[in-house]
C-alpha positions as a Markdown table, in Angstrom:
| # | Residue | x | y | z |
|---|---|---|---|---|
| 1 | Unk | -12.3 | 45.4 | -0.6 |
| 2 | Unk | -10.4 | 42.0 | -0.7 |
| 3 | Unk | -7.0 | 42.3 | 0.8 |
| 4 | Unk | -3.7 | 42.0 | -1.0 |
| 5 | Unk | -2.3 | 39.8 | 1.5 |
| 6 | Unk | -2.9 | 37.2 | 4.6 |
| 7 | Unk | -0.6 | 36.1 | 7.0 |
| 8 | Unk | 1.5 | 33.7 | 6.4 |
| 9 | Unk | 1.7 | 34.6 | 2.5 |
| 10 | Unk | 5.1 | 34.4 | 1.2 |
| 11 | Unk | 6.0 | 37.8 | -0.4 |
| 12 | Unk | 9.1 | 39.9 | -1.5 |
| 13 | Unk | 9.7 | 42.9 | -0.5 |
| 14 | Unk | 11.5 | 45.7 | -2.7 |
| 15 | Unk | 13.9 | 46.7 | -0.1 |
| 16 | Unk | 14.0 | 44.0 | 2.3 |
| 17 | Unk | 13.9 | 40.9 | 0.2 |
| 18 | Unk | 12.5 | 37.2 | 1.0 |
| 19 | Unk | 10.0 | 37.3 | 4.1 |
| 20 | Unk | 6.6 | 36.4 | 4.9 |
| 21 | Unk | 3.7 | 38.6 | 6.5 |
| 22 | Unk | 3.0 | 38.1 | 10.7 |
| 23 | Unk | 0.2 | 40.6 | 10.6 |
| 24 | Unk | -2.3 | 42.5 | 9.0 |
| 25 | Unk | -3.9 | 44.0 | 7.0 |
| 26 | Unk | -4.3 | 47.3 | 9.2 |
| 27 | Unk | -5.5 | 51.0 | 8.8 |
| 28 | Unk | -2.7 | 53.4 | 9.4 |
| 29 | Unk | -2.4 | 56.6 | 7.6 |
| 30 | Unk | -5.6 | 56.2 | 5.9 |
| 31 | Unk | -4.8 | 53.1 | 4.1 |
| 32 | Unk | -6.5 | 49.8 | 4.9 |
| 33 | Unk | -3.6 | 47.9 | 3.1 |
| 34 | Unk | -0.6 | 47.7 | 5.6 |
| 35 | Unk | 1.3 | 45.1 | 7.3 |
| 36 | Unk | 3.3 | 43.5 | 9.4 |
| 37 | Unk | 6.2 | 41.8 | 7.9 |
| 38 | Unk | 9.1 | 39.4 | 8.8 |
| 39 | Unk | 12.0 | 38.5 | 6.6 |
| 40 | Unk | 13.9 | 35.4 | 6.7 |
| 41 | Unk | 16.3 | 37.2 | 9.1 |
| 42 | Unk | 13.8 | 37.2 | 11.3 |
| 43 | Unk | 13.8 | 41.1 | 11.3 |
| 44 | Unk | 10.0 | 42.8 | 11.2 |
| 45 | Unk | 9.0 | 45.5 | 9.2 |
| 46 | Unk | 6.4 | 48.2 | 8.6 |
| 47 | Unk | 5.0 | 48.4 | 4.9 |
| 48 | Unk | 2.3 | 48.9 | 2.5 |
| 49 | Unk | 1.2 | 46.5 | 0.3 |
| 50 | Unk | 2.6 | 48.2 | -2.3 |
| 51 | Unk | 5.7 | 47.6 | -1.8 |
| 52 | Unk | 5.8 | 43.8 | -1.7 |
| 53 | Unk | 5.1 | 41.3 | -4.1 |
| 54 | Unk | 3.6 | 37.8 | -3.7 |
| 55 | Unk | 6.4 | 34.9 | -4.2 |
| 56 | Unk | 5.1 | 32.3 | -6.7 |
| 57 | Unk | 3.7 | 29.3 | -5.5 |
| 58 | Unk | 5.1 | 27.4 | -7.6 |
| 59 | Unk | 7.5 | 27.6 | -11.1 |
| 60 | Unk | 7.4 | 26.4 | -14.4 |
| 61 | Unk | 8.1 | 22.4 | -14.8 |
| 62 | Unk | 6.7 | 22.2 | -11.4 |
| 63 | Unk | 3.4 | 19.6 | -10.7 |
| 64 | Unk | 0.4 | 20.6 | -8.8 |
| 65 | Unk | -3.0 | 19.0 | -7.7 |
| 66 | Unk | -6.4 | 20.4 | -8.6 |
| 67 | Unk | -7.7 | 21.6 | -4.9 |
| 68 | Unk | -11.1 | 20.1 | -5.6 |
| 69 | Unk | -10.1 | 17.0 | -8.5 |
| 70 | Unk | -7.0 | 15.7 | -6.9 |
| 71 | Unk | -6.1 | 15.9 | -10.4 |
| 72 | Unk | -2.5 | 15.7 | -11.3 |
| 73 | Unk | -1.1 | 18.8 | -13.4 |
| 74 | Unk | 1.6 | 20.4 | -15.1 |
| 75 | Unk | 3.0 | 23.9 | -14.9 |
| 76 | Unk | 3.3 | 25.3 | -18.1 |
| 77 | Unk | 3.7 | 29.4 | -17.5 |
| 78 | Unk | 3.2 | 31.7 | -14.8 |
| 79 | Unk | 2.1 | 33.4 | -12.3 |
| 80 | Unk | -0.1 | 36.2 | -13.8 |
| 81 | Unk | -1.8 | 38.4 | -12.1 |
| 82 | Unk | -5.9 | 38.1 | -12.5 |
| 83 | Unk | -8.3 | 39.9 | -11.1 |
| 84 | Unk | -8.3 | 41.3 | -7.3 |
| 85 | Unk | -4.7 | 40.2 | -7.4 |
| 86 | Unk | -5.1 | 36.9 | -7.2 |
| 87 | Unk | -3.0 | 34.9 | -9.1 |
| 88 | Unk | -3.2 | 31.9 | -12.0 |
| 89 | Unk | -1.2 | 29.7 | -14.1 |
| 90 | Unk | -1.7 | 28.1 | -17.6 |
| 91 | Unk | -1.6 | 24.2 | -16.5 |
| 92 | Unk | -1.5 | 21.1 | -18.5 |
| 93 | Unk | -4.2 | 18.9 | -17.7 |
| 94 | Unk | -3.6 | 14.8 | -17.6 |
| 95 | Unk | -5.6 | 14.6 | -21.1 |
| 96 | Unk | -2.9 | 17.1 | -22.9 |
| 97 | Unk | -4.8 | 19.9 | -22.9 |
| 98 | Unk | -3.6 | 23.5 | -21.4 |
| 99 | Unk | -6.0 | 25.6 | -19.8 |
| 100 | Unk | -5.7 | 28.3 | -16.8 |
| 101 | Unk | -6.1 | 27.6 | -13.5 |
| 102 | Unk | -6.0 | 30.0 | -9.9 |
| 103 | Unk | -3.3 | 30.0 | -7.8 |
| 104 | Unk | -5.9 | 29.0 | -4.8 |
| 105 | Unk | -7.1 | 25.7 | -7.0 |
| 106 | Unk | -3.5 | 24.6 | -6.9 |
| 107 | Unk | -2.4 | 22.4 | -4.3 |
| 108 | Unk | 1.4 | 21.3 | -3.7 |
| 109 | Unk | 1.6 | 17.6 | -3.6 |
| 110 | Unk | 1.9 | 15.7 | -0.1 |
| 111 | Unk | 5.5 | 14.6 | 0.0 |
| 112 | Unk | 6.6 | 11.4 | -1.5 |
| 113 | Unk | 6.5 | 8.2 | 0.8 |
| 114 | Unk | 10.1 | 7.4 | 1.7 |
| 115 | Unk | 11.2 | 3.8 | 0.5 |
| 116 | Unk | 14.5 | 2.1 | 0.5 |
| 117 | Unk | 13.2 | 0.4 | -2.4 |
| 118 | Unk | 14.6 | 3.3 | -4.3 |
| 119 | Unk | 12.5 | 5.1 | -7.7 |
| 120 | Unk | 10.3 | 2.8 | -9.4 |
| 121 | Unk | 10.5 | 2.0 | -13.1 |
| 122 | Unk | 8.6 | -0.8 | -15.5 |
| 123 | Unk | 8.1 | -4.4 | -13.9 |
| 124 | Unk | 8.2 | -2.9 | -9.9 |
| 125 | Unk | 5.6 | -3.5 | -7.7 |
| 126 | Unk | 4.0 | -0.9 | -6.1 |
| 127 | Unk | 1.7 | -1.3 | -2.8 |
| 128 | Unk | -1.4 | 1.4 | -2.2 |
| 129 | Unk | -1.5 | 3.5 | 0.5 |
| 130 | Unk | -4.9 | 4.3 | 0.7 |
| 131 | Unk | -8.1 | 3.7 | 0.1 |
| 132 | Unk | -9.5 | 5.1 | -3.2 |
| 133 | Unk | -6.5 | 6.9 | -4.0 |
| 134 | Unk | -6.5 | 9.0 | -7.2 |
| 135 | Unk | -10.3 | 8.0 | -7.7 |
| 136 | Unk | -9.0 | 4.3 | -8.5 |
| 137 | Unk | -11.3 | 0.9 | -7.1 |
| 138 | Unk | -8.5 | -0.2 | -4.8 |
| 139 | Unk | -7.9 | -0.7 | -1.2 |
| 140 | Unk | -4.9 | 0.6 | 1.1 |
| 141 | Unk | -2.1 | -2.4 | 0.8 |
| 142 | Unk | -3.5 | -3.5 | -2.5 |
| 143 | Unk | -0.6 | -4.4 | -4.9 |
| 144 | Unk | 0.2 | -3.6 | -8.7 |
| 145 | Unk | 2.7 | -4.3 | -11.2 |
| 146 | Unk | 4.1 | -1.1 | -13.2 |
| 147 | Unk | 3.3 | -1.1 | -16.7 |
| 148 | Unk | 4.6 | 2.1 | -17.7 |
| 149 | Unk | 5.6 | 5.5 | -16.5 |
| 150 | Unk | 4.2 | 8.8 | -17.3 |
| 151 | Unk | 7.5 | 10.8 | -16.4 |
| 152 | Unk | 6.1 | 14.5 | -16.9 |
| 153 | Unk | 3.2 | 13.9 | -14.5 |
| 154 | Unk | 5.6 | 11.9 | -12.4 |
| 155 | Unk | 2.8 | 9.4 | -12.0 |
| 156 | Unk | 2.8 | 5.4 | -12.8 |
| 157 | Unk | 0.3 | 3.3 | -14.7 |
| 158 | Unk | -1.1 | 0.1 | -13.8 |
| 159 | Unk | -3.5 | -2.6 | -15.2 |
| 160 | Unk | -6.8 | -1.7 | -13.7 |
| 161 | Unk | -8.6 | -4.7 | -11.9 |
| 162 | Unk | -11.0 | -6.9 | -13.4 |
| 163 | Unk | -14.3 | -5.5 | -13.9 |
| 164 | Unk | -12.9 | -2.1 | -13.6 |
| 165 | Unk | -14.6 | 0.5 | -15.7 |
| 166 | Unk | -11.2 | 1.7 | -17.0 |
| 167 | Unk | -8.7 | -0.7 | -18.5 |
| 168 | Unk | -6.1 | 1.3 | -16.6 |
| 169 | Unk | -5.4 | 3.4 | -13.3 |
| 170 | Unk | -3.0 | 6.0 | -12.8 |
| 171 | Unk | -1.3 | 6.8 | -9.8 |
| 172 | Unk | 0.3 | 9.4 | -8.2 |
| 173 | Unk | 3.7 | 9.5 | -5.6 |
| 174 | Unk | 2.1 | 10.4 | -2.9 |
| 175 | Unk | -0.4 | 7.3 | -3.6 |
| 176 | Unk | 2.1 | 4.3 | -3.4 |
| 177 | Unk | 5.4 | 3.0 | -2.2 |
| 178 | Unk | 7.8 | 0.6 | -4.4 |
| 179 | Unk | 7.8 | -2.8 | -2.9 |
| 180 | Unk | 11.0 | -4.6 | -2.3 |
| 181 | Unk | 11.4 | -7.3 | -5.0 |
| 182 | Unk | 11.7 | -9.6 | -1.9 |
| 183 | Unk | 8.2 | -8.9 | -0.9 |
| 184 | Unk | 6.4 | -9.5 | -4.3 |
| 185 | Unk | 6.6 | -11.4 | -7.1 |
| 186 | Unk | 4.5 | -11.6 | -10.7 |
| 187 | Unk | 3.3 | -14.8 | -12.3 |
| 188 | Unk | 1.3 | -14.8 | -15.6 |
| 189 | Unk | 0.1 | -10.9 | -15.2 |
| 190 | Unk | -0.6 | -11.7 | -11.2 |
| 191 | Unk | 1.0 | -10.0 | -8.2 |
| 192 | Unk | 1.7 | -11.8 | -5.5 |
| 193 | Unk | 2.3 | -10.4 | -1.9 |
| 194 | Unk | 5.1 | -12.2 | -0.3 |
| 195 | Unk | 4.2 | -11.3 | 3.0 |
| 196 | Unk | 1.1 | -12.9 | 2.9 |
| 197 | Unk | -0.3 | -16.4 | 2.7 |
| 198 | Unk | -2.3 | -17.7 | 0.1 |
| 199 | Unk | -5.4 | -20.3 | 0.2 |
| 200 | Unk | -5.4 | -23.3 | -2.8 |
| 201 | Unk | -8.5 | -24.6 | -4.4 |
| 202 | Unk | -8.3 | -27.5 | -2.0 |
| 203 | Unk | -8.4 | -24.8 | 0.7 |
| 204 | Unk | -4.6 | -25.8 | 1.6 |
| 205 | Unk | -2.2 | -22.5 | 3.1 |
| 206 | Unk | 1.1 | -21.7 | 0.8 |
| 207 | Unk | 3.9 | -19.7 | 2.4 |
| 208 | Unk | 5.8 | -17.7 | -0.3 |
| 209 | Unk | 9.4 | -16.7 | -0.5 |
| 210 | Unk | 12.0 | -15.7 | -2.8 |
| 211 | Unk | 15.3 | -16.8 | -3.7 |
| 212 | Unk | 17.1 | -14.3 | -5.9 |
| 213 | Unk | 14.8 | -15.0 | -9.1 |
| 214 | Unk | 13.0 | -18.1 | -8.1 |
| 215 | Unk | 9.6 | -18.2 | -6.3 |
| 216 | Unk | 8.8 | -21.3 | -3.9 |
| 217 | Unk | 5.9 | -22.0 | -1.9 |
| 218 | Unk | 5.9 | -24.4 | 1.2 |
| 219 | Unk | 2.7 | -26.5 | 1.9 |
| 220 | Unk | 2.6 | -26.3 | 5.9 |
| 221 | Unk | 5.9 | -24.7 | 6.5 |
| 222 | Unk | 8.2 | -21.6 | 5.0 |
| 223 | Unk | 11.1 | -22.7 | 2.4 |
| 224 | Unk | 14.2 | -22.5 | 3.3 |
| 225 | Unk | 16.4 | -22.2 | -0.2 |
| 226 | Unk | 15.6 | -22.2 | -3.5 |
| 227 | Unk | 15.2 | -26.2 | -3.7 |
| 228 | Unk | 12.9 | -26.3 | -1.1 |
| 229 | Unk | 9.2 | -26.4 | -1.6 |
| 230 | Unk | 7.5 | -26.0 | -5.3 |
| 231 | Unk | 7.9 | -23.2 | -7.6 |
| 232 | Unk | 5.1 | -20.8 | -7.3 |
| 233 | Unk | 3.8 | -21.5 | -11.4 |
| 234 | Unk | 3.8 | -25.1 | -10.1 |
| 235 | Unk | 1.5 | -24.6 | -7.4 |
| 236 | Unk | -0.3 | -21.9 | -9.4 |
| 237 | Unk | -1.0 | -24.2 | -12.4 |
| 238 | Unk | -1.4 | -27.5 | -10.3 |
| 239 | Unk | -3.5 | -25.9 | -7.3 |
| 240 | Unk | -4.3 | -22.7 | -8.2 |
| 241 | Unk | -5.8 | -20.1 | -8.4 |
| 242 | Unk | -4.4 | -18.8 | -4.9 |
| 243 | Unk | -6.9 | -16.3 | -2.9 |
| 244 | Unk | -4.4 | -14.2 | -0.5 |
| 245 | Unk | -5.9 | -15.4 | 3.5 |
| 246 | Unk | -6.0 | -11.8 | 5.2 |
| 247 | Unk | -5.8 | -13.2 | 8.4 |
């Protein structure tokens, strides 16, 4: 028989409130189903499994990923109890669709990237932190203009790449990080990393830097203010297009 709880499980007891179990299960009096407990107190207690319940995972309004998809969903209602104890959810799935899922095909999301940048909206540039991530054709560092926001999945959507099978990707928090808008800048529907340099068609190197909302670029040499250098749709339309040097 599968046992009620592991350690480690959250659970709340009927007498002794919030805690968390440290051992079992063990046989004692007969039963299989005992264990070892420890409140939040830090106090440790005898019990049966009968007396304790399992403290949900998560709560209604709450996202989780799919433990084998990655896939980002919604929590519409729950927990429930299903067979052998175990616990499920009814979910909304990123196509709008509900469905059930178990408690152990639910994963928490990894915790959001801290950036000073502060939360992204429409128009921000976001850099990827990983390769791959959410099943998207992109590489860690890559860079992508926010097109619009899908606020109940608290996940953003960008213009897929060229030659992309989807016309879109979809990302989640713990995918990207906002870029400052000193680092990036967008010129006909093309982000450019302002960390980086960038190779003409004459194979010439272009530094890039900002000036509150003007873009120059500096043949040989970094601008220094905003009438320094040419303006980056200048050197786009006159020597472009630009291929970022890596190195």
């Amino acid at each position: 028989m599968e046992a009620t709880f592991k350690v480690g499980d959250k659970v709340e007891h009927r007498s002794w409130g919030a805690g968390e179990i440290a051992f079992g299960p063990y046989l004692r009096d007969g039963s299989t189903d005992n264990y070892l407990m420890k409140t939040e107190s830090g106090d440790h207690y005898l019990t049966g499994a009968e007396a304790m319940t399992m403290t949900a995972k998560f709560k209604v309004g709450d996202t989780a990923n799919g433990a084998l998809t990655g896939r980002s969903l919604k929590i519409l209602a729950g927990p429930f109890t299903g067979r052998m104890g175990v616990a499920w959810y009814a979910v909304e799935y990123p196509e709008g669709h509900a469905g059930k899922e178990n408690e152990r095909n639910l994963l928490a999301p990894e915790p959001v990237p801290f950036s000073d940048a502060g939360p992204v909206k429409v128009g921000d540039v976001i850099r990827i932190l990983k390769d791959g991530a959410f099943h998207a054709d992109v590489k860690r560092g890559d860079l992508f203009e926010v097109k619009s926001l899908v606020s109940y999945l608290d996940r953003v959507r960008v213009d897929a790449a060229p030659g992309a099978r989807m016309s879109q990707w979809n990302f989640r928090p713990e995918d990207y990080v906002k870029v400052p808008a000193d680092e990036a800048a967008v010129h006909d529907g093309v982000v450019y990393d302002l960390t980086a340099k960038y190779r003409d068609k004459d194979r010439d190197v272009w530094t890039l830097a900002r000036f509150d909302d003007v873009v120059r670029g500096g043949l040989g040499h970094i601008p220094t203010s905003r009438y320094s250098g040419d303006s980056l749709e200048f050197i786009v339309n006159e020597y472009g297009p630009l291929t970022r040097v890596d190195s």
